[in-house]
């Protein structure tokens, strides 16, 4: 099935009784058993729910994976996957080591550095767009390479295939957060990744109206352990949010195409604006990793970061935008503008933030699906001359 078709038809649910062509919202906690030892396959909605199951199968299908698991948020999906790896490494009592993209979602940084580091895991934060940087950070106890590509907010691109080769040679696993491109434009499992992570709150659901998170993989050995984490931790996606996410996915292909068209237009326009110093967008012809993007992805998103020449104009830009909303998220139909320094990336220590390029001059745009002329007119008025 082509991916546009898979978005619309997904796991192809038909209600066997009524013929309904969309899955109902099975708003129930328990499921009745007909007798001892007799289950419909559904017992209690923390463990499994029919609406959630159709969504899990749909996301797995789109990501070319065997198994899909849905969680309440992207963060709970990330927190759950870490449970597959014990903090204590048997080899020489060393602490299990992760190599992580340094330029990534601020919440992931906070989860790893403020919680999992306390439990004994160790982390190296690396610019993964350079494979030599990853090689230099490898240790005997490295078990996981966790990457975001394109990265957030600097839009660096990491070579997924090269990462898979490197970490597999050391017996470790590759986790790719694919929130920014979605399975419509990129399939990390096909490029050798072991796990794909999503914040479904962004492009997948796509309407800035719900939260969800996913893990997709194809490894039978991880099927039971991950179901056990999902069941035990209980960060289950609610039936209604599962339904909203499914509803959003039906239009993923047309939205992503439009985000890309608008993203290209706005990025090119920003490059010519006198108040703008540098534009970071994966679709620009001078993007340093354009060749890698073209090899591993089928398109670009609507995510653009840019430096203004003078940071003093930022408060007035954020106050002046009208159509483009000053808010902290991405991937929805509405265009949003974010100030990473104080919003999404405030948990990252200053030194690391600055070395990644996240400074007081940086703004991030999630270009929506409005008419691009209206987006540009709004930004033009806000940026001033
Ligand atoms: C938003 C986001 C997350 C976290 O997802 P939530 O659904 O907000 O918990 C993780 N990774 C990336 C790349 C994100 O953009």
CSV table of C-alpha atoms and ligand atoms in Angstrom, one decimal:
chain,number,residue,atom,x,y,z
A,1,UNK,CA,0.0,0.0,0.0
A,2,UNK,CA,1.3,3.5,-0.8
A,3,UNK,CA,1.6,5.7,2.2
A,4,UNK,CA,-1.2,8.2,1.2
A,5,UNK,CA,-3.5,5.2,1.0
A,6,UNK,CA,-2.2,3.8,4.3
A,7,UNK,CA,-2.9,7.2,6.0
A,8,UNK,CA,-6.5,7.1,4.9
A,9,UNK,CA,-7.3,3.4,5.4
A,10,UNK,CA,-4.8,2.6,8.1
A,11,UNK,CA,-5.5,-0.7,9.8
A,12,UNK,CA,-8.7,-0.9,7.8
A,13,UNK,CA,-11.3,-1.1,10.5
A,14,UNK,CA,-14.9,-2.1,9.7
A,15,UNK,CA,-17.4,-2.7,12.4
A,16,UNK,CA,-18.5,-6.3,11.8
A,17,UNK,CA,-22.0,-5.6,13.3
A,18,UNK,CA,-23.0,-2.1,12.0
A,19,UNK,CA,-20.6,-1.7,9.1
A,20,UNK,CA,-19.3,1.6,10.5
A,21,UNK,CA,-16.2,2.6,8.5
A,22,UNK,CA,-14.5,4.5,11.3
A,23,UNK,CA,-13.5,2.9,14.6
A,24,UNK,CA,-15.8,3.8,17.5
A,25,UNK,CA,-14.5,5.5,20.6
A,26,UNK,CA,-14.6,2.5,23.0
A,27,UNK,CA,-15.0,4.5,26.1
A,28,UNK,CA,-14.9,1.7,28.7
A,29,UNK,CA,-12.5,0.7,31.4
A,30,UNK,CA,-13.2,-3.0,31.8
A,31,UNK,CA,-14.4,-5.6,29.3
A,32,UNK,CA,-16.9,-8.3,30.4
A,33,UNK,CA,-15.7,-11.9,30.3
A,34,UNK,CA,-18.2,-14.5,29.2
A,35,UNK,CA,-16.7,-17.0,31.6
A,36,UNK,CA,-13.6,-18.0,33.5
A,37,UNK,CA,-10.6,-18.1,31.1
A,38,UNK,CA,-12.7,-16.5,28.3
A,39,UNK,CA,-11.5,-13.1,27.1
A,40,UNK,CA,-12.3,-11.2,23.9
A,41,UNK,CA,-8.7,-10.1,23.9
A,42,UNK,CA,-9.6,-7.0,25.8
A,43,UNK,CA,-9.7,-7.0,29.6
A,44,UNK,CA,-9.0,-3.5,30.9
A,45,UNK,CA,-8.2,-0.4,28.9
A,46,UNK,CA,-4.9,0.4,30.5
A,47,UNK,CA,-3.6,-2.9,28.9
A,48,UNK,CA,-5.5,-2.8,25.7
A,49,UNK,CA,-8.4,-0.9,24.1
A,50,UNK,CA,-10.0,-1.5,20.7
A,51,UNK,CA,-9.8,2.2,19.6
A,52,UNK,CA,-6.1,2.4,20.7
A,53,UNK,CA,-5.3,-0.9,19.0
A,54,UNK,CA,-6.5,0.3,15.6
A,55,UNK,CA,-4.3,3.4,16.0
A,56,UNK,CA,-1.3,1.3,17.1
A,57,UNK,CA,-1.7,-1.0,14.1
A,58,UNK,CA,-2.0,2.1,11.8
A,59,UNK,CA,1.1,3.8,13.1
A,60,UNK,CA,3.0,0.5,12.9
A,61,UNK,CA,1.8,0.1,9.3
A,62,UNK,CA,2.9,3.6,8.4
A,63,UNK,CA,6.3,3.1,10.0
A,64,UNK,CA,6.9,-0.3,8.3
A,65,UNK,CA,7.1,-1.9,11.7
A,66,UNK,CA,5.6,-5.1,13.1
A,67,UNK,CA,4.6,-3.7,16.5
A,68,UNK,CA,3.1,-0.3,17.5
A,69,UNK,CA,2.5,0.9,21.0
A,70,UNK,CA,0.5,4.1,21.9
A,71,UNK,CA,1.1,6.2,25.0
A,72,UNK,CA,-0.5,9.3,26.5
A,73,UNK,CA,2.3,11.6,25.3
A,74,UNK,CA,5.6,11.5,23.4
A,75,UNK,CA,7.4,11.9,26.7
A,76,UNK,CA,5.8,8.8,28.1
A,77,UNK,CA,6.8,6.8,25.0
A,78,UNK,CA,10.4,7.9,25.5
A,79,UNK,CA,10.3,7.2,29.2
A,80,UNK,CA,8.9,3.7,28.5
A,81,UNK,CA,11.5,2.7,26.0
A,82,UNK,CA,14.3,3.4,28.4
A,83,UNK,CA,12.9,0.7,30.7
A,84,UNK,CA,14.2,-1.9,28.2
A,85,UNK,CA,17.7,-1.1,29.2
A,86,UNK,CA,18.9,-1.8,32.7
A,87,UNK,CA,20.9,1.1,34.3
A,88,UNK,CA,23.6,-1.4,35.5
A,89,UNK,CA,25.7,-2.9,32.9
A,90,UNK,CA,27.0,-6.4,33.7
A,91,UNK,CA,30.4,-5.7,32.0
A,92,UNK,CA,32.7,-4.5,34.7
A,93,UNK,CA,29.9,-2.8,36.7
A,94,UNK,CA,29.9,0.2,34.4
A,95,UNK,CA,26.8,2.3,34.1
A,96,UNK,CA,24.8,1.8,30.9
A,97,UNK,CA,25.7,4.6,28.5
A,98,UNK,CA,23.6,6.4,26.0
A,99,UNK,CA,24.8,8.7,23.2
A,100,UNK,CA,22.1,11.3,22.5
A,101,UNK,CA,21.8,14.1,19.9
A,102,UNK,CA,22.7,17.3,21.8
A,103,UNK,CA,20.3,19.4,19.8
A,104,UNK,CA,17.0,17.7,20.6
A,105,UNK,CA,13.6,18.2,22.2
A,106,UNK,CA,14.2,20.0,25.6
A,107,UNK,CA,11.8,17.7,27.4
A,108,UNK,CA,13.9,14.6,26.4
A,109,UNK,CA,17.0,16.3,27.7
A,110,UNK,CA,15.3,17.0,31.0
A,111,UNK,CA,13.9,13.5,31.3
A,112,UNK,CA,17.3,11.9,30.7
A,113,UNK,CA,19.5,14.4,32.6
A,114,UNK,CA,17.3,15.1,35.6
A,115,UNK,CA,15.7,11.6,36.1
A,116,UNK,CA,17.4,8.8,34.4
A,117,UNK,CA,20.9,10.1,35.2
A,118,UNK,CA,19.8,9.9,38.9
A,119,UNK,CA,18.9,6.2,38.4
A,120,UNK,CA,22.4,5.5,37.2
A,121,UNK,CA,22.3,5.8,33.4
A,122,UNK,CA,25.0,7.9,31.8
A,123,UNK,CA,24.6,10.1,28.8
A,124,UNK,CA,26.8,11.8,26.3
A,125,UNK,CA,25.4,14.7,24.3
A,126,UNK,CA,26.8,14.8,20.8
A,127,UNK,CA,26.3,16.6,17.5
A,128,UNK,CA,25.2,13.4,15.8
A,129,UNK,CA,25.1,15.1,12.3
A,130,UNK,CA,28.8,14.2,12.3
A,131,UNK,CA,29.4,10.5,12.5
A,132,UNK,CA,33.0,11.0,13.8
A,133,UNK,CA,31.5,12.7,16.9
A,134,UNK,CA,29.5,9.6,17.7
A,135,UNK,CA,32.5,7.4,17.1
A,136,UNK,CA,34.5,9.5,19.5
A,137,UNK,CA,31.9,9.2,22.2
A,138,UNK,CA,31.5,5.4,22.0
A,139,UNK,CA,32.4,3.4,25.1
A,140,UNK,CA,32.4,-0.3,25.9
A,141,UNK,CA,29.2,0.2,27.9
A,142,UNK,CA,27.4,2.2,25.2
A,143,UNK,CA,24.0,0.5,24.7
A,144,UNK,CA,21.9,3.1,22.9
A,145,UNK,CA,22.2,5.7,20.3
A,146,UNK,CA,19.2,8.1,20.5
A,147,UNK,CA,18.9,10.6,17.7
A,148,UNK,CA,16.5,13.2,16.4
A,149,UNK,CA,16.7,14.0,12.7
A,150,UNK,CA,16.0,16.7,11.7
A,151,UNK,CA,17.1,18.0,15.1
A,152,UNK,CA,15.2,20.5,17.2
A,153,UNK,CA,15.6,23.4,16.9
A,154,UNK,CA,18.7,23.6,14.7
A,155,UNK,CA,17.4,21.3,11.9
A,156,UNK,CA,20.6,19.3,11.6
A,157,UNK,CA,20.3,16.0,9.8
A,158,UNK,CA,21.8,12.8,11.0
A,159,UNK,CA,22.6,9.9,8.7
A,160,UNK,CA,20.3,7.1,10.1
A,161,UNK,CA,21.9,4.3,8.1
A,162,UNK,CA,25.5,5.2,9.2
A,163,UNK,CA,24.3,5.4,12.9
A,164,UNK,CA,22.6,2.0,12.6
A,165,UNK,CA,25.8,0.5,11.2
A,166,UNK,CA,28.0,2.0,13.9
A,167,UNK,CA,25.9,1.1,17.0
A,168,UNK,CA,25.0,-2.4,15.8
A,169,UNK,CA,28.7,-3.1,15.4
A,170,UNK,CA,29.0,-2.4,19.1
A,171,UNK,CA,26.0,-4.5,20.0
A,172,UNK,CA,23.8,-1.5,20.8
A,173,UNK,CA,20.5,-0.2,19.6
A,174,UNK,CA,19.4,2.8,17.6
A,175,UNK,CA,16.3,4.8,18.6
A,176,UNK,CA,15.1,7.5,16.2
A,177,UNK,CA,12.6,10.2,17.2
A,178,UNK,CA,10.8,10.6,13.9
A,179,UNK,CA,8.4,13.3,15.1
A,180,UNK,CA,9.7,16.0,12.7
A,181,UNK,CA,9.3,14.2,9.4
A,182,UNK,CA,6.6,11.5,10.2
A,183,UNK,CA,6.4,8.2,8.3
A,184,UNK,CA,5.1,10.1,5.3
A,185,UNK,CA,8.5,11.5,4.6
A,186,UNK,CA,10.9,9.1,6.5
A,187,UNK,CA,10.9,5.5,7.7
A,188,UNK,CA,13.9,5.0,10.1
A,189,UNK,CA,13.2,1.2,10.5
A,190,UNK,CA,13.9,0.7,6.8
A,191,UNK,CA,17.2,2.5,7.3
A,192,UNK,CA,18.3,0.1,10.1
A,193,UNK,CA,16.9,1.8,13.3
A,194,UNK,CA,15.6,-0.6,16.0
A,195,UNK,CA,12.9,1.7,17.4
A,196,UNK,CA,11.0,4.7,16.1
A,197,UNK,CA,9.6,7.2,18.6
A,198,UNK,CA,6.8,9.7,17.9
A,199,UNK,CA,5.2,12.6,19.6
A,200,UNK,CA,1.8,12.1,18.0
A,201,UNK,CA,0.9,15.5,19.4
A,202,UNK,CA,2.7,17.1,16.5
A,203,UNK,CA,2.4,16.3,12.8
A,204,UNK,CA,0.7,12.9,13.2
A,205,UNK,CA,-2.4,14.2,14.9
A,206,UNK,CA,-1.7,17.5,13.3
A,207,UNK,CA,-4.4,19.8,14.7
A,208,UNK,CA,-2.9,21.2,17.9
A,209,UNK,CA,-5.8,19.6,19.8
A,210,UNK,CA,-4.5,16.4,21.4
A,211,UNK,CA,-1.5,14.6,22.8
A,212,UNK,CA,-0.2,11.1,22.0
A,213,UNK,CA,3.1,9.2,21.8
A,214,UNK,CA,4.3,6.0,20.0
A,215,UNK,CA,7.0,3.4,19.9
A,216,UNK,CA,7.2,1.3,16.7
A,217,UNK,CA,9.6,-1.7,16.2
A,218,UNK,CA,9.9,-5.0,14.5
A,219,UNK,CA,11.8,-7.1,17.0
A,220,UNK,CA,9.8,-10.1,18.4
A,221,UNK,CA,12.2,-10.2,21.4
A,222,UNK,CA,11.0,-6.7,22.5
A,223,UNK,CA,7.3,-7.4,22.0
A,224,UNK,CA,6.5,-8.7,25.4
A,225,UNK,CA,8.9,-6.5,27.4
A,226,UNK,CA,7.4,-3.4,25.9
A,227,UNK,CA,3.8,-4.5,26.3
A,228,UNK,CA,4.7,-5.1,30.0
A,229,UNK,CA,6.1,-1.6,30.4
A,230,UNK,CA,3.0,-0.1,28.7
A,231,UNK,CA,0.7,-2.1,31.0
A,232,UNK,CA,2.7,-1.6,34.2
A,233,UNK,CA,3.5,2.1,33.9
A,234,UNK,CA,0.0,2.9,32.8
A,235,UNK,CA,0.7,6.0,30.6
A,236,UNK,CA,-2.1,4.6,28.4
A,237,UNK,CA,-3.5,6.8,25.6
A,238,UNK,CA,-7.2,7.5,26.2
A,239,UNK,CA,-9.8,6.1,23.7
A,240,UNK,CA,-10.8,9.7,22.7
A,241,UNK,CA,-7.3,10.9,22.1
A,242,UNK,CA,-6.6,7.7,20.2
A,243,UNK,CA,-9.6,8.5,18.0
A,244,UNK,CA,-8.5,12.1,17.4
A,245,UNK,CA,-5.0,10.9,16.5
A,246,UNK,CA,-6.4,8.4,14.0
A,247,UNK,CA,-8.7,11.1,12.6
A,248,UNK,CA,-5.6,13.4,12.1
A,249,UNK,CA,-3.5,10.7,10.4
A,250,UNK,CA,-6.1,10.3,7.6
A,251,UNK,CA,-5.0,13.7,6.2
A,252,UNK,CA,-1.3,13.3,7.0
A,253,UNK,CA,-0.2,13.1,3.4
A,254,UNK,CA,-1.9,16.3,2.2
A,255,UNK,CA,-0.9,18.2,5.3
A,256,UNK,CA,2.8,17.2,5.0
A,257,UNK,CA,2.8,18.2,1.3
A,258,UNK,CA,1.4,21.6,2.2
A,259,UNK,CA,3.7,22.1,5.2
A,260,UNK,CA,6.6,21.4,2.9
A,261,UNK,CA,5.4,23.8,0.2
A,262,UNK,CA,4.7,26.5,2.7
A,263,UNK,CA,8.0,25.8,4.6
A,264,UNK,CA,10.0,26.3,1.4
A,265,UNK,CA,8.2,29.5,0.6
A,266,UNK,CA,8.6,31.0,4.1
A,267,UNK,CA,12.2,29.9,4.4
A,268,UNK,CA,13.2,31.5,1.1
A,269,UNK,CA,11.4,34.7,2.1
A,270,UNK,CA,13.1,34.8,5.5
A,271,UNK,CA,16.5,34.5,3.8
A,272,UNK,CA,15.9,37.7,1.9
A,273,UNK,CA,14.6,39.7,4.9
A,274,UNK,CA,16.9,42.4,6.2
A,275,UNK,CA,16.2,41.7,9.9
A,276,UNK,CA,17.1,38.0,9.5
A,277,UNK,CA,20.7,36.8,9.8
A,278,UNK,CA,20.6,33.0,9.2
A,279,UNK,CA,17.8,30.6,8.3
A,280,UNK,CA,17.9,26.9,9.2
A,281,UNK,CA,15.6,24.7,7.1
A,282,UNK,CA,16.4,21.3,5.7
A,283,UNK,CA,15.0,22.1,2.3
A,284,UNK,CA,17.3,25.0,1.5
A,285,UNK,CA,19.8,24.3,-1.3
A,286,UNK,CA,22.7,25.3,1.0
A,287,UNK,CA,21.7,23.1,4.0
A,288,UNK,CA,24.9,21.3,5.0
A,289,UNK,CA,23.3,17.9,5.1
A,290,UNK,CA,21.1,18.2,2.1
A,291,UNK,CA,22.6,15.1,0.4
A,292,UNK,CA,21.8,13.0,3.5
A,293,UNK,CA,18.2,14.3,3.6
A,294,UNK,CA,17.8,13.5,-0.1
A,295,UNK,CA,19.1,9.9,0.5
A,296,UNK,CA,17.0,9.1,3.6
A,297,UNK,CA,13.9,11.2,3.4
A,298,UNK,CA,11.2,11.9,0.8
A,299,UNK,CA,10.6,15.5,1.7
A,300,UNK,CA,10.9,18.4,4.1
A,301,UNK,CA,8.5,19.6,6.9
A,302,UNK,CA,7.3,23.1,7.9
A,303,UNK,CA,9.9,23.6,10.6
A,304,UNK,CA,12.2,26.6,10.3
A,305,UNK,CA,14.5,28.2,12.8
A,306,UNK,CA,16.2,31.6,12.2
A,307,UNK,CA,18.5,34.1,13.9
A,308,UNK,CA,17.4,37.7,13.8
A,309,UNK,CA,20.3,40.2,13.5
A,310,UNK,CA,19.3,42.0,16.7
A,311,UNK,CA,17.9,40.0,19.6
A,312,UNK,CA,16.3,43.2,21.1
A,313,UNK,CA,13.5,43.0,18.5
A,314,UNK,CA,12.3,39.6,19.6
A,315,UNK,CA,9.9,40.7,22.3
A,316,UNK,CA,8.2,43.0,19.8
A,317,UNK,CA,8.0,40.3,17.1
A,318,UNK,CA,6.3,37.9,19.6
A,319,UNK,CA,3.9,40.6,20.6
A,320,UNK,CA,3.1,41.7,17.0
A,321,UNK,CA,2.4,38.4,15.3
A,322,UNK,CA,-1.4,37.9,14.8
A,323,UNK,CA,-2.0,35.0,12.5
A,324,UNK,CA,1.1,33.2,13.6
A,325,UNK,CA,0.5,32.3,17.2
A,326,UNK,CA,3.2,32.7,19.8
A,327,UNK,CA,2.8,29.2,21.4
A,328,UNK,CA,4.9,26.2,22.3
A,329,UNK,CA,4.3,23.3,20.0
A,330,UNK,CA,4.7,22.3,16.3
A,331,UNK,CA,3.3,20.3,13.5
A,332,UNK,CA,-0.3,21.5,13.5
A,333,UNK,CA,-2.4,23.2,10.9
A,334,UNK,CA,-1.9,26.6,12.6
A,335,UNK,CA,1.4,28.4,12.2
A,336,UNK,CA,3.2,28.8,15.5
A,337,UNK,CA,6.3,30.8,16.6
A,338,UNK,CA,8.4,29.7,19.5
A,339,UNK,CA,11.3,31.2,21.4
A,340,UNK,CA,13.4,28.1,22.2
A,341,UNK,CA,15.7,29.8,24.7
A,342,UNK,CA,12.9,30.4,27.2
A,343,UNK,CA,10.3,27.9,26.0
A,344,UNK,CA,11.1,24.5,24.6
A,345,UNK,CA,14.8,24.4,25.5
A,346,UNK,CA,15.0,26.2,28.9
A,347,UNK,CA,16.0,22.9,30.7
A,348,UNK,CA,19.3,22.7,28.8
A,349,UNK,CA,22.3,24.2,30.6
A,350,UNK,CA,23.5,27.5,29.1
A,351,UNK,CA,26.9,26.2,27.9
A,352,UNK,CA,25.4,23.2,26.0
A,353,UNK,CA,22.6,25.4,24.7
A,354,UNK,CA,25.0,28.0,23.3
A,355,UNK,CA,27.3,25.4,21.8
A,356,UNK,CA,24.3,23.9,20.0
A,357,UNK,CA,23.5,27.4,18.7
A,358,UNK,CA,20.3,27.9,20.8
A,359,UNK,CA,20.9,31.6,21.7
A,360,UNK,CA,18.9,34.7,22.4
A,361,UNK,CA,18.7,35.5,18.6
A,362,UNK,CA,16.9,32.2,17.7
A,363,UNK,CA,13.3,31.9,16.8
A,364,UNK,CA,11.5,28.7,15.6
A,365,UNK,CA,8.6,28.6,13.3
A,366,UNK,CA,6.2,25.7,12.7
A,367,UNK,CA,4.7,26.7,9.4
A,368,UNK,CA,1.1,25.7,9.2
A,369,UNK,CA,-1.2,25.1,6.2
A,370,UNK,CA,-2.6,28.6,5.8
A,371,UNK,CA,-2.1,30.5,2.6
A,372,UNK,CA,1.7,31.3,2.6
A,373,UNK,CA,1.1,34.9,1.5
A,374,UNK,CA,-0.9,35.5,4.7
A,375,UNK,CA,1.8,33.8,6.9
A,376,UNK,CA,4.5,36.0,5.2
A,377,UNK,CA,2.4,39.2,5.5
A,378,UNK,CA,2.0,38.6,9.2
A,379,UNK,CA,5.7,37.9,9.7
A,380,UNK,CA,6.7,40.8,7.6
A,381,UNK,CA,4.6,43.2,9.7
A,382,UNK,CA,6.0,41.7,12.9
A,383,UNK,CA,9.6,41.7,11.9
A,384,UNK,CA,9.5,45.4,10.8
A,385,UNK,CA,12.3,47.0,8.8
B,1,LIG,C1,7.0,17.4,21.4
B,1,LIG,C2,8.1,16.4,21.2
B,1,LIG,C3,8.3,15.4,22.1
B,1,LIG,C4,7.4,15.2,23.3
B,1,LIG,O1,6.1,14.8,23.0
B,1,LIG,P1,4.8,15.2,23.9
B,1,LIG,O2,3.7,14.6,23.1
B,1,LIG,O3,4.8,16.7,24.0
B,1,LIG,O4,5.1,14.6,25.2
B,1,LIG,C5,9.3,14.5,21.8
B,1,LIG,N1,10.1,14.6,20.8
B,1,LIG,C6,9.9,15.6,19.9
B,1,LIG,C7,10.8,15.8,18.7
B,1,LIG,C8,8.9,16.6,20.1
B,1,LIG,O5,8.8,17.6,19.2
